[in-house]
Amino acid sequence: MRHSLVIGFTVLLALLLGVMPMPEPFDFGRPMWLAMTVAFWVMLLPHRVGLVMAWFAGIASDVLYGELFGQHALVMTLVATMVLLLYQRIRRFPLWQQSLVMLPVFGVAQLLLLWLNSLAGSRPPILLLLLPALVSALLWPWACAFLNVFRRRFHVV
């Protein structure tokens, strides 16, 4: 039970970081905090954290952002699916190589968000939309280190 609360707290923290105000020039490169958190927990605990948790985190993100219902749920489920397919290989890599593997995962998620936004009628700039995937991949080692502190502190296994 306590392990679920720790995972839920980190997801809530990622949701809050996603809506935290940022200066306008930096807002285009806002990291994908929720996707990084979901990917970390799915990679680390695939037997506990999976598609259902990713879907619920995405629904919470949709409600928080006030966007098309199910949009982020689909994207987070896709991120979790890609990580579940690769987690046995990714976990063995050093963090800098994990960043290189996570770049296409986050990039596909951003492209899916672009496609869903264009279906909904809003068309953001294409090149700027891929910037969060690059920033998230660059921040992946630090996000993993931060989440590992929570994992070790509360003995989540």
mmCIF file of N, CA and C in Angstrom, residues 30-157:
data_model
loop_
_atom_site.group_PDB
_atom_site.id
_atom_site.type_symbol
_atom_site.label_atom_id
_atom_site.label_comp_id
_atom_site.label_asym_id
_atom_site.label_seq_id
_atom_site.Cartn_x
_atom_site.Cartn_y
_atom_site.Cartn_z
ATOM 1 N N ARG A 30 8.984 22.846 -22.489
ATOM 2 C CA ARG A 30 8.594 22.271 -21.197
ATOM 3 C C ARG A 30 8.803 20.757 -21.224
ATOM 4 N N PRO A 31 9.554 20.227 -20.270
ATOM 5 C CA PRO A 31 9.794 18.778 -20.240
ATOM 6 C C PRO A 31 8.500 17.993 -20.045
ATOM 7 N N MET A 32 8.522 16.786 -20.509
ATOM 8 C CA MET A 32 7.376 15.889 -20.387
ATOM 9 C C MET A 32 7.504 15.143 -19.053
ATOM 10 N N TRP A 33 7.218 15.854 -17.973
ATOM 11 C CA TRP A 33 7.421 15.303 -16.630
ATOM 12 C C TRP A 33 6.605 14.041 -16.406
ATOM 13 N N LEU A 34 5.353 14.054 -16.824
ATOM 14 C CA LEU A 34 4.494 12.896 -16.589
ATOM 15 C C LEU A 34 4.982 11.690 -17.393
ATOM 16 N N ALA A 35 5.377 11.913 -18.630
ATOM 17 C CA ALA A 35 5.878 10.807 -19.450
ATOM 18 C C ALA A 35 7.172 10.231 -18.872
ATOM 19 N N MET A 36 8.033 11.106 -18.351
ATOM 20 C CA MET A 36 9.276 10.619 -17.741
ATOM 21 C C MET A 36 8.973 9.798 -16.485
ATOM 22 N N THR A 37 8.027 10.267 -15.676
ATOM 23 C CA THR A 37 7.681 9.551 -14.446
ATOM 24 C C THR A 37 7.046 8.204 -14.761
ATOM 25 N N VAL A 38 6.108 8.194 -15.703
ATOM 26 C CA VAL A 38 5.468 6.936 -16.094
ATOM 27 C C VAL A 38 6.508 5.973 -16.659
ATOM 28 N N ALA A 39 7.387 6.468 -17.527
ATOM 29 C CA ALA A 39 8.413 5.603 -18.120
ATOM 30 C C ALA A 39 9.347 5.042 -17.049
ATOM 31 N N PHE A 40 9.717 5.866 -16.065
ATOM 32 C CA PHE A 40 10.610 5.399 -15.002
ATOM 33 C C PHE A 40 9.968 4.259 -14.215
ATOM 34 N N TRP A 41 8.725 4.447 -13.771
ATOM 35 C CA TRP A 41 8.088 3.432 -12.942
ATOM 36 C C TRP A 41 7.748 2.180 -13.738
ATOM 37 N N VAL A 42 7.373 2.332 -14.999
ATOM 38 C CA VAL A 42 7.094 1.158 -15.825
ATOM 39 C C VAL A 42 8.374 0.374 -16.071
ATOM 40 N N MET A 43 9.475 1.077 -16.295
ATOM 41 C CA MET A 43 10.746 0.396 -16.527
ATOM 42 C C MET A 43 11.243 -0.289 -15.255
ATOM 43 N N LEU A 44 11.040 0.352 -14.121
ATOM 44 C CA LEU A 44 11.564 -0.179 -12.875
ATOM 45 C C LEU A 44 10.670 -1.274 -12.286
ATOM 46 N N LEU A 45 9.365 -1.067 -12.332
ATOM 47 C CA LEU A 45 8.412 -2.008 -11.732
ATOM 48 C C LEU A 45 7.346 -2.424 -12.746
ATOM 49 N N PRO A 46 7.708 -3.160 -13.786
ATOM 50 C CA PRO A 46 6.713 -3.514 -14.802
ATOM 51 C C PRO A 46 5.614 -4.443 -14.286
ATOM 52 N N HIS A 47 5.886 -5.140 -13.191
ATOM 53 C CA HIS A 47 4.881 -6.033 -12.623
ATOM 54 C C HIS A 47 3.840 -5.274 -11.797
ATOM 55 N N ARG A 48 4.123 -4.044 -11.396
ATOM 56 C CA ARG A 48 3.183 -3.236 -10.607
ATOM 57 C C ARG A 48 2.595 -2.076 -11.384
ATOM 58 N N VAL A 49 3.438 -1.413 -12.137
ATOM 59 C CA VAL A 49 3.030 -0.208 -12.856
ATOM 60 C C VAL A 49 2.987 -0.550 -14.335
ATOM 61 N N GLY A 50 1.847 -0.311 -14.946
ATOM 62 C CA GLY A 50 1.718 -0.670 -16.349
ATOM 63 C C GLY A 50 0.772 0.252 -17.086
ATOM 64 N N LEU A 51 0.042 -0.347 -17.991
ATOM 65 C CA LEU A 51 -0.822 0.420 -18.874
ATOM 66 C C LEU A 51 -1.981 1.082 -18.139
ATOM 67 N N VAL A 52 -2.513 0.420 -17.135
ATOM 68 C CA VAL A 52 -3.665 0.991 -16.411
ATOM 69 C C VAL A 52 -3.244 2.237 -15.650
ATOM 70 N N MET A 53 -2.110 2.182 -14.970
ATOM 71 C CA MET A 53 -1.639 3.356 -14.247
ATOM 72 C C MET A 53 -1.299 4.484 -15.218
ATOM 73 N N ALA A 54 -0.706 4.139 -16.367
ATOM 74 C CA ALA A 54 -0.387 5.158 -17.367
ATOM 75 C C ALA A 54 -1.662 5.798 -17.902
ATOM 76 N N TRP A 55 -2.687 4.996 -18.116
ATOM 77 C CA TRP A 55 -3.955 5.525 -18.618
ATOM 78 C C TRP A 55 -4.589 6.469 -17.596
ATOM 79 N N PHE A 56 -4.607 6.078 -16.327
ATOM 80 C CA PHE A 56 -5.174 6.948 -15.284
ATOM 81 C C PHE A 56 -4.363 8.236 -15.125
ATOM 82 N N ALA A 57 -3.052 8.143 -15.235
ATOM 83 C CA ALA A 57 -2.221 9.349 -15.163
ATOM 84 C C ALA A 57 -2.531 10.263 -16.338
ATOM 85 N N GLY A 58 -2.737 9.695 -17.508
ATOM 86 C CA GLY A 58 -3.099 10.494 -18.677
ATOM 87 C C GLY A 58 -4.461 11.142 -18.544
ATOM 88 N N ILE A 59 -5.422 10.419 -17.977
ATOM 89 C CA ILE A 59 -6.756 11.003 -17.744
ATOM 90 C C ILE A 59 -6.646 12.159 -16.759
ATOM 91 N N ALA A 60 -5.851 11.984 -15.706
ATOM 92 C CA ALA A 60 -5.646 13.082 -14.747
ATOM 93 C C ALA A 60 -5.016 14.280 -15.439
ATOM 94 N N SER A 61 -4.106 14.030 -16.353
ATOM 95 C CA SER A 61 -3.477 15.114 -17.110
ATOM 96 C C SER A 61 -4.497 15.818 -18.006
ATOM 97 N N ASP A 62 -5.366 15.062 -18.641
ATOM 98 C CA ASP A 62 -6.414 15.663 -19.477
ATOM 99 C C ASP A 62 -7.328 16.561 -18.662
ATOM 100 N N VAL A 63 -7.703 16.090 -17.491
ATOM 101 C CA VAL A 63 -8.581 16.880 -16.630
ATOM 102 C C VAL A 63 -7.857 18.132 -16.140
ATOM 103 N N LEU A 64 -6.593 17.985 -15.765
ATOM 104 C CA LEU A 64 -5.823 19.115 -15.250
ATOM 105 C C LEU A 64 -5.575 20.172 -16.322
ATOM 106 N N TYR A 65 -5.239 19.743 -17.542
ATOM 107 C CA TYR A 65 -4.947 20.678 -18.621
ATOM 108 C C TYR A 65 -6.207 21.187 -19.310
ATOM 109 N N GLY A 66 -7.327 20.494 -19.133
ATOM 110 C CA GLY A 66 -8.567 20.896 -19.789
ATOM 111 C C GLY A 66 -8.527 20.662 -21.287
ATOM 112 N N GLU A 67 -7.853 19.636 -21.709
ATOM 113 C CA GLU A 67 -7.737 19.340 -23.134
ATOM 114 C C GLU A 67 -8.688 18.213 -23.514
ATOM 115 N N LEU A 68 -8.603 17.807 -24.763
ATOM 116 C CA LEU A 68 -9.456 16.751 -25.296
ATOM 117 C C LEU A 68 -9.371 15.519 -24.394
ATOM 118 N N PHE A 69 -10.515 15.047 -23.915
ATOM 119 C CA PHE A 69 -10.543 13.954 -22.943
ATOM 120 C C PHE A 69 -10.027 12.665 -23.582
ATOM 121 N N GLY A 70 -9.003 12.097 -22.995
ATOM 122 C CA GLY A 70 -8.415 10.858 -23.466
ATOM 123 C C GLY A 70 -7.161 11.055 -24.302
ATOM 124 N N GLN A 71 -6.853 12.297 -24.641
ATOM 125 C CA GLN A 71 -5.689 12.590 -25.486
ATOM 126 C C GLN A 71 -4.396 12.180 -24.785
ATOM 127 N N HIS A 72 -4.177 12.696 -23.600
ATOM 128 C CA HIS A 72 -2.954 12.341 -22.865
ATOM 129 C C HIS A 72 -3.005 10.906 -22.352
ATOM 130 N N ALA A 73 -4.207 10.390 -22.110
ATOM 131 C CA ALA A 73 -4.327 8.995 -21.689
ATOM 132 C C ALA A 73 -3.808 8.066 -22.781
ATOM 133 N N LEU A 74 -4.144 8.372 -24.018
ATOM 134 C CA LEU A 74 -3.648 7.580 -25.139
ATOM 135 C C LEU A 74 -2.129 7.699 -25.260
ATOM 136 N N VAL A 75 -1.618 8.905 -25.099
ATOM 137 C CA VAL A 75 -0.176 9.134 -25.233
ATOM 138 C C VAL A 75 0.585 8.433 -24.104
ATOM 139 N N MET A 76 0.099 8.542 -22.860
ATOM 140 C CA MET A 76 0.789 7.890 -21.741
ATOM 141 C C MET A 76 0.728 6.369 -21.874
ATOM 142 N N THR A 77 -0.378 5.847 -22.394
ATOM 143 C CA THR A 77 -0.476 4.405 -22.620
ATOM 144 C C THR A 77 0.508 3.968 -23.693
ATOM 145 N N LEU A 78 0.685 4.798 -24.717
ATOM 146 C CA LEU A 78 1.663 4.490 -25.756
ATOM 147 C C LEU A 78 3.085 4.507 -25.194
ATOM 148 N N VAL A 79 3.392 5.498 -24.366
ATOM 149 C CA VAL A 79 4.718 5.568 -23.734
ATOM 150 C C VAL A 79 4.953 4.323 -22.885
ATOM 151 N N ALA A 80 3.955 3.949 -22.080
ATOM 152 C CA ALA A 80 4.087 2.761 -21.231
ATOM 153 C C ALA A 80 4.258 1.500 -22.070
ATOM 154 N N THR A 81 3.546 1.409 -23.187
ATOM 155 C CA THR A 81 3.664 0.236 -24.053
ATOM 156 C C THR A 81 5.059 0.133 -24.648
ATOM 157 N N MET A 82 5.586 1.258 -25.144
ATOM 158 C CA MET A 82 6.927 1.225 -25.730
ATOM 159 C C MET A 82 7.975 0.873 -24.680
ATOM 160 N N VAL A 83 7.829 1.408 -23.476
ATOM 161 C CA VAL A 83 8.794 1.091 -22.420
ATOM 162 C C VAL A 83 8.654 -0.362 -21.981
ATOM 163 N N LEU A 84 7.432 -0.872 -21.916
ATOM 164 C CA LEU A 84 7.240 -2.282 -21.557
ATOM 165 C C LEU A 84 7.869 -3.214 -22.583
ATOM 166 N N LEU A 85 7.840 -2.819 -23.833
ATOM 167 C CA LEU A 85 8.463 -3.647 -24.862
ATOM 168 C C LEU A 85 9.985 -3.642 -24.778
ATOM 169 N N LEU A 86 10.551 -2.572 -24.240
ATOM 170 C CA LEU A 86 12.010 -2.412 -24.239
ATOM 171 C C LEU A 86 12.659 -2.455 -22.861
ATOM 172 N N TYR A 87 11.870 -2.591 -21.793
ATOM 173 C CA TYR A 87 12.425 -2.347 -20.453
ATOM 174 C C TYR A 87 13.570 -3.286 -20.082
ATOM 175 N N GLN A 88 13.556 -4.529 -20.545
ATOM 176 C CA GLN A 88 14.625 -5.457 -20.164
ATOM 177 C C GLN A 88 15.965 -5.043 -20.761
ATOM 178 N N ARG A 89 15.929 -4.410 -21.925
ATOM 179 C CA ARG A 89 17.163 -3.922 -22.523
ATOM 180 C C ARG A 89 17.561 -2.574 -21.951
ATOM 181 N N ILE A 90 16.567 -1.682 -21.790
ATOM 182 C CA ILE A 90 16.871 -0.313 -21.356
ATOM 183 C C ILE A 90 17.484 -0.303 -19.962
ATOM 184 N N ARG A 91 16.993 -1.145 -19.061
ATOM 185 C CA ARG A 91 17.474 -1.132 -17.679
ATOM 186 C C ARG A 91 18.955 -1.451 -17.567
ATOM 187 N N ARG A 92 19.503 -2.163 -18.534
ATOM 188 C CA ARG A 92 20.920 -2.539 -18.479
ATOM 189 C C ARG A 92 21.842 -1.434 -18.975
ATOM 190 N N PHE A 93 21.287 -0.449 -19.672
ATOM 191 C CA PHE A 93 22.099 0.633 -20.226
ATOM 192 C C PHE A 93 22.468 1.629 -19.145
ATOM 193 N N PRO A 94 23.597 2.313 -19.304
ATOM 194 C CA PRO A 94 23.866 3.466 -18.436
ATOM 195 C C PRO A 94 22.857 4.574 -18.747
ATOM 196 N N LEU A 95 22.738 5.530 -17.834
ATOM 197 C CA LEU A 95 21.704 6.557 -17.969
ATOM 198 C C LEU A 95 21.841 7.372 -19.243
ATOM 199 N N TRP A 96 23.049 7.651 -19.686
ATOM 200 C CA TRP A 96 23.181 8.458 -20.906
ATOM 201 C C TRP A 96 22.692 7.686 -22.121
ATOM 202 N N GLN A 97 22.859 6.368 -22.145
ATOM 203 C CA GLN A 97 22.327 5.566 -23.249
ATOM 204 C C GLN A 97 20.819 5.413 -23.131
ATOM 205 N N GLN A 98 20.317 5.359 -21.896
ATOM 206 C CA GLN A 98 18.872 5.342 -21.713
ATOM 207 C C GLN A 98 18.249 6.608 -22.283
ATOM 208 N N SER A 99 18.947 7.729 -22.130
ATOM 209 C CA SER A 99 18.457 8.989 -22.690
ATOM 210 C C SER A 99 18.310 8.890 -24.201
ATOM 211 N N LEU A 100 19.266 8.250 -24.850
ATOM 212 C CA LEU A 100 19.191 8.094 -26.305
ATOM 213 C C LEU A 100 18.039 7.190 -26.722
ATOM 214 N N VAL A 101 17.726 6.195 -25.906
ATOM 215 C CA VAL A 101 16.602 5.309 -26.210
ATOM 216 C C VAL A 101 15.274 6.005 -25.922
ATOM 217 N N MET A 102 15.251 6.835 -24.885
ATOM 218 C CA MET A 102 14.005 7.508 -24.523
ATOM 219 C C MET A 102 13.660 8.654 -25.475
ATOM 220 N N LEU A 103 14.644 9.188 -26.198
ATOM 221 C CA LEU A 103 14.373 10.273 -27.142
ATOM 222 C C LEU A 103 13.329 9.873 -28.186
ATOM 223 N N PRO A 104 13.442 8.718 -28.869
ATOM 224 C CA PRO A 104 12.377 8.356 -29.813
ATOM 225 C C PRO A 104 11.044 8.048 -29.129
ATOM 226 N N VAL A 105 11.094 7.523 -27.916
ATOM 227 C CA VAL A 105 9.844 7.250 -27.188
ATOM 228 C C VAL A 105 9.102 8.551 -26.934
ATOM 229 N N PHE A 106 9.814 9.545 -26.417
ATOM 230 C CA PHE A 106 9.182 10.842 -26.160
ATOM 231 C C PHE A 106 8.838 11.550 -27.465
ATOM 232 N N GLY A 107 9.649 11.362 -28.488
ATOM 233 C CA GLY A 107 9.362 11.970 -29.785
ATOM 234 C C GLY A 107 8.091 11.425 -30.412
ATOM 235 N N VAL A 108 7.898 10.121 -30.343
ATOM 236 C CA VAL A 108 6.660 9.526 -30.865
ATOM 237 C C VAL A 108 5.460 10.028 -30.073
ATOM 238 N N ALA A 109 5.624 10.164 -28.759
ATOM 239 C CA ALA A 109 4.532 10.694 -27.935
ATOM 240 C C ALA A 109 4.181 12.123 -28.349
ATOM 241 N N GLN A 110 5.193 12.945 -28.593
ATOM 242 C CA GLN A 110 4.940 14.323 -29.016
ATOM 243 C C GLN A 110 4.305 14.371 -30.399
ATOM 244 N N LEU A 111 4.727 13.506 -31.307
ATOM 245 C CA LEU A 111 4.116 13.470 -32.639
ATOM 246 C C LEU A 111 2.656 13.034 -32.565
ATOM 247 N N LEU A 112 2.352 12.094 -31.674
ATOM 248 C CA LEU A 112 0.963 11.689 -31.492
ATOM 249 C C LEU A 112 0.138 12.838 -30.926
ATOM 250 N N LEU A 113 0.704 13.598 -29.992
ATOM 251 C CA LEU A 113 0.002 14.779 -29.475
ATOM 252 C C LEU A 113 -0.237 15.808 -30.580
ATOM 253 N N LEU A 114 0.750 15.996 -31.463
ATOM 254 C CA LEU A 114 0.588 16.912 -32.593
ATOM 255 C C LEU A 114 -0.553 16.455 -33.487
ATOM 256 N N TRP A 115 -0.574 15.178 -33.786
ATOM 257 C CA TRP A 115 -1.616 14.638 -34.651
ATOM 258 C C TRP A 115 -2.995 14.791 -34.009
ATOM 259 N N LEU A 116 -3.107 14.488 -32.717
ATOM 260 C CA LEU A 116 -4.395 14.624 -32.035
ATOM 261 C C LEU A 116 -4.823 16.087 -31.939
ATOM 262 N N ASN A 117 -3.865 16.992 -31.706
ATOM 263 C CA ASN A 117 -4.188 18.416 -31.677
ATOM 264 C C ASN A 117 -4.633 18.910 -33.043
ATOM 265 N N SER A 118 -4.017 18.416 -34.101
ATOM 266 C CA SER A 118 -4.433 18.848 -35.438
ATOM 267 C C SER A 118 -5.811 18.297 -35.781
ATOM 268 N N LEU A 119 -6.144 17.110 -35.295
ATOM 269 C CA LEU A 119 -7.497 16.585 -35.489
ATOM 270 C C LEU A 119 -8.532 17.403 -34.725
ATOM 271 N N ALA A 120 -8.120 17.951 -33.588
ATOM 272 C CA ALA A 120 -9.031 18.759 -32.778
ATOM 273 C C ALA A 120 -9.149 20.188 -33.294
ATOM 274 N N GLY A 121 -8.302 20.573 -34.242
ATOM 275 C CA GLY A 121 -8.434 21.891 -34.840
ATOM 276 C C GLY A 121 -7.333 22.876 -34.512
ATOM 277 N N SER A 122 -6.484 22.592 -33.558
ATOM 278 C CA SER A 122 -5.370 23.499 -33.258
ATOM 279 C C SER A 122 -4.088 22.909 -33.842
ATOM 280 N N ARG A 123 -3.317 23.733 -34.497
ATOM 281 C CA ARG A 123 -2.086 23.270 -35.138
ATOM 282 C C ARG A 123 -0.889 24.029 -34.581
ATOM 283 N N PRO A 124 -0.188 23.479 -33.597
ATOM 284 C CA PRO A 124 1.022 24.145 -33.091
ATOM 285 C C PRO A 124 2.171 23.990 -34.086
ATOM 286 N N PRO A 125 3.198 24.823 -33.961
ATOM 287 C CA PRO A 125 4.361 24.698 -34.852
ATOM 288 C C PRO A 125 5.025 23.334 -34.695
ATOM 289 N N ILE A 126 5.355 22.710 -35.797
ATOM 290 C CA ILE A 126 5.852 21.330 -35.774
ATOM 291 C C ILE A 126 7.237 21.227 -35.138
ATOM 292 N N LEU A 127 8.164 22.082 -35.534
ATOM 293 C CA LEU A 127 9.518 21.962 -35.006
ATOM 294 C C LEU A 127 9.586 22.261 -33.513
ATOM 295 N N LEU A 128 8.822 23.227 -33.073
ATOM 296 C CA LEU A 128 8.828 23.547 -31.647
ATOM 297 C C LEU A 128 8.155 22.460 -30.817
ATOM 298 N N LEU A 129 7.274 21.687 -31.424
ATOM 299 C CA LEU A 129 6.594 20.643 -30.667
ATOM 300 C C LEU A 129 7.541 19.506 -30.305
ATOM 301 N N LEU A 130 8.567 19.281 -31.083
ATOM 302 C CA LEU A 130 9.512 18.205 -30.773
ATOM 303 C C LEU A 130 10.559 18.612 -29.744
ATOM 304 N N LEU A 131 10.626 19.885 -29.408
ATOM 305 C CA LEU A 131 11.589 20.357 -28.418
ATOM 306 C C LEU A 131 11.379 19.724 -27.033
ATOM 307 N N PRO A 132 10.126 19.548 -26.537
ATOM 308 C CA PRO A 132 9.964 18.886 -25.233
ATOM 309 C C PRO A 132 10.514 17.462 -25.196
ATOM 310 N N ALA A 133 10.454 16.754 -26.311
ATOM 311 C CA ALA A 133 11.015 15.397 -26.340
ATOM 312 C C ALA A 133 12.524 15.437 -26.160
ATOM 313 N N LEU A 134 13.173 16.387 -26.804
ATOM 314 C CA LEU A 134 14.628 16.524 -26.672
ATOM 315 C C LEU A 134 15.008 16.946 -25.255
ATOM 316 N N VAL A 135 14.283 17.914 -24.709
ATOM 317 C CA VAL A 135 14.562 18.372 -23.339
ATOM 318 C C VAL A 135 14.327 17.241 -22.342
ATOM 319 N N SER A 136 13.266 16.476 -22.543
ATOM 320 C CA SER A 136 12.972 15.355 -21.636
ATOM 321 C C SER A 136 14.055 14.293 -21.702
ATOM 322 N N ALA A 137 14.538 14.010 -22.901
ATOM 323 C CA ALA A 137 15.614 13.019 -23.034
ATOM 324 C C ALA A 137 16.892 13.514 -22.367
ATOM 325 N N LEU A 138 17.164 14.823 -22.478
ATOM 326 C CA LEU A 138 18.351 15.375 -21.824
ATOM 327 C C LEU A 138 18.219 15.368 -20.303
ATOM 328 N N LEU A 139 17.001 15.545 -19.805
ATOM 329 C CA LEU A 139 16.765 15.549 -18.353
ATOM 330 C C LEU A 139 16.553 14.154 -17.773
ATOM 331 N N TRP A 140 16.496 13.133 -18.618
ATOM 332 C CA TRP A 140 16.211 11.774 -18.155
ATOM 333 C C TRP A 140 17.164 11.300 -17.046
ATOM 334 N N PRO A 141 18.487 11.488 -17.149
ATOM 335 C CA PRO A 141 19.361 11.014 -16.058
ATOM 336 C C PRO A 141 19.061 11.678 -14.720
ATOM 337 N N TRP A 142 18.762 12.975 -14.734
ATOM 338 C CA TRP A 142 18.464 13.667 -13.480
ATOM 339 C C TRP A 142 17.093 13.284 -12.938
ATOM 340 N N ALA A 143 16.131 13.067 -13.827
ATOM 341 C CA ALA A 143 14.810 12.621 -13.379
ATOM 342 C C ALA A 143 14.908 11.227 -12.757
ATOM 343 N N CYS A 144 15.695 10.359 -13.366
ATOM 344 C CA CYS A 144 15.890 9.014 -12.805
ATOM 345 C C CYS A 144 16.572 9.082 -11.454
ATOM 346 N N ALA A 145 17.562 9.935 -11.330
ATOM 347 C CA ALA A 145 18.265 10.070 -10.048
ATOM 348 C C ALA A 145 17.312 10.585 -8.976
ATOM 349 N N PHE A 146 16.482 11.568 -9.313
ATOM 350 C CA PHE A 146 15.525 12.115 -8.358
ATOM 351 C C PHE A 146 14.497 11.066 -7.950
ATOM 352 N N LEU A 147 13.954 10.330 -8.919
ATOM 353 C CA LEU A 147 12.958 9.307 -8.602
ATOM 354 C C LEU A 147 13.585 8.122 -7.867
ATOM 355 N N ASN A 148 14.860 7.842 -8.119
ATOM 356 C CA ASN A 148 15.550 6.781 -7.378
ATOM 357 C C ASN A 148 15.718 7.142 -5.908
ATOM 358 N N VAL A 149 15.846 8.442 -5.615
ATOM 359 C CA VAL A 149 15.908 8.875 -4.216
ATOM 360 C C VAL A 149 14.609 8.501 -3.508
ATOM 361 N N PHE A 150 13.472 8.777 -4.147
ATOM 362 C CA PHE A 150 12.186 8.388 -3.565
ATOM 363 C C PHE A 150 12.090 6.876 -3.437
ATOM 364 N N ARG A 151 12.515 6.156 -4.449
ATOM 365 C CA ARG A 151 12.420 4.703 -4.428
ATOM 366 C C ARG A 151 13.233 4.109 -3.289
ATOM 367 N N ARG A 152 14.455 4.600 -3.112
ATOM 368 C CA ARG A 152 15.305 4.076 -2.048
ATOM 369 C C ARG A 152 14.841 4.514 -0.667
ATOM 370 N N ARG A 153 14.406 5.764 -0.559
ATOM 371 C CA ARG A 153 13.991 6.305 0.732
ATOM 372 C C ARG A 153 12.786 5.552 1.309
ATOM 373 N N PHE A 154 11.842 5.208 0.428
ATOM 374 C CA PHE A 154 10.622 4.542 0.872
ATOM 375 C C PHE A 154 10.624 3.051 0.547
ATOM 376 N N HIS A 155 11.775 2.509 0.148
ATOM 377 C CA HIS A 155 11.968 1.074 -0.088
ATOM 378 C C HIS A 155 10.933 0.508 -1.042
ATOM 379 N N VAL A 156 10.753 1.191 -2.165
ATOM 380 C CA VAL A 156 9.826 0.699 -3.195
ATOM 381 C C VAL A 156 10.552 -0.323 -4.038
ATOM 382 N N VAL A 157 10.062 -1.561 -3.999
ATOM 383 C CA VAL A 157 10.655 -2.640 -4.781
ATOM 384 C C VAL A 157 9.580 -3.422 -5.493
#
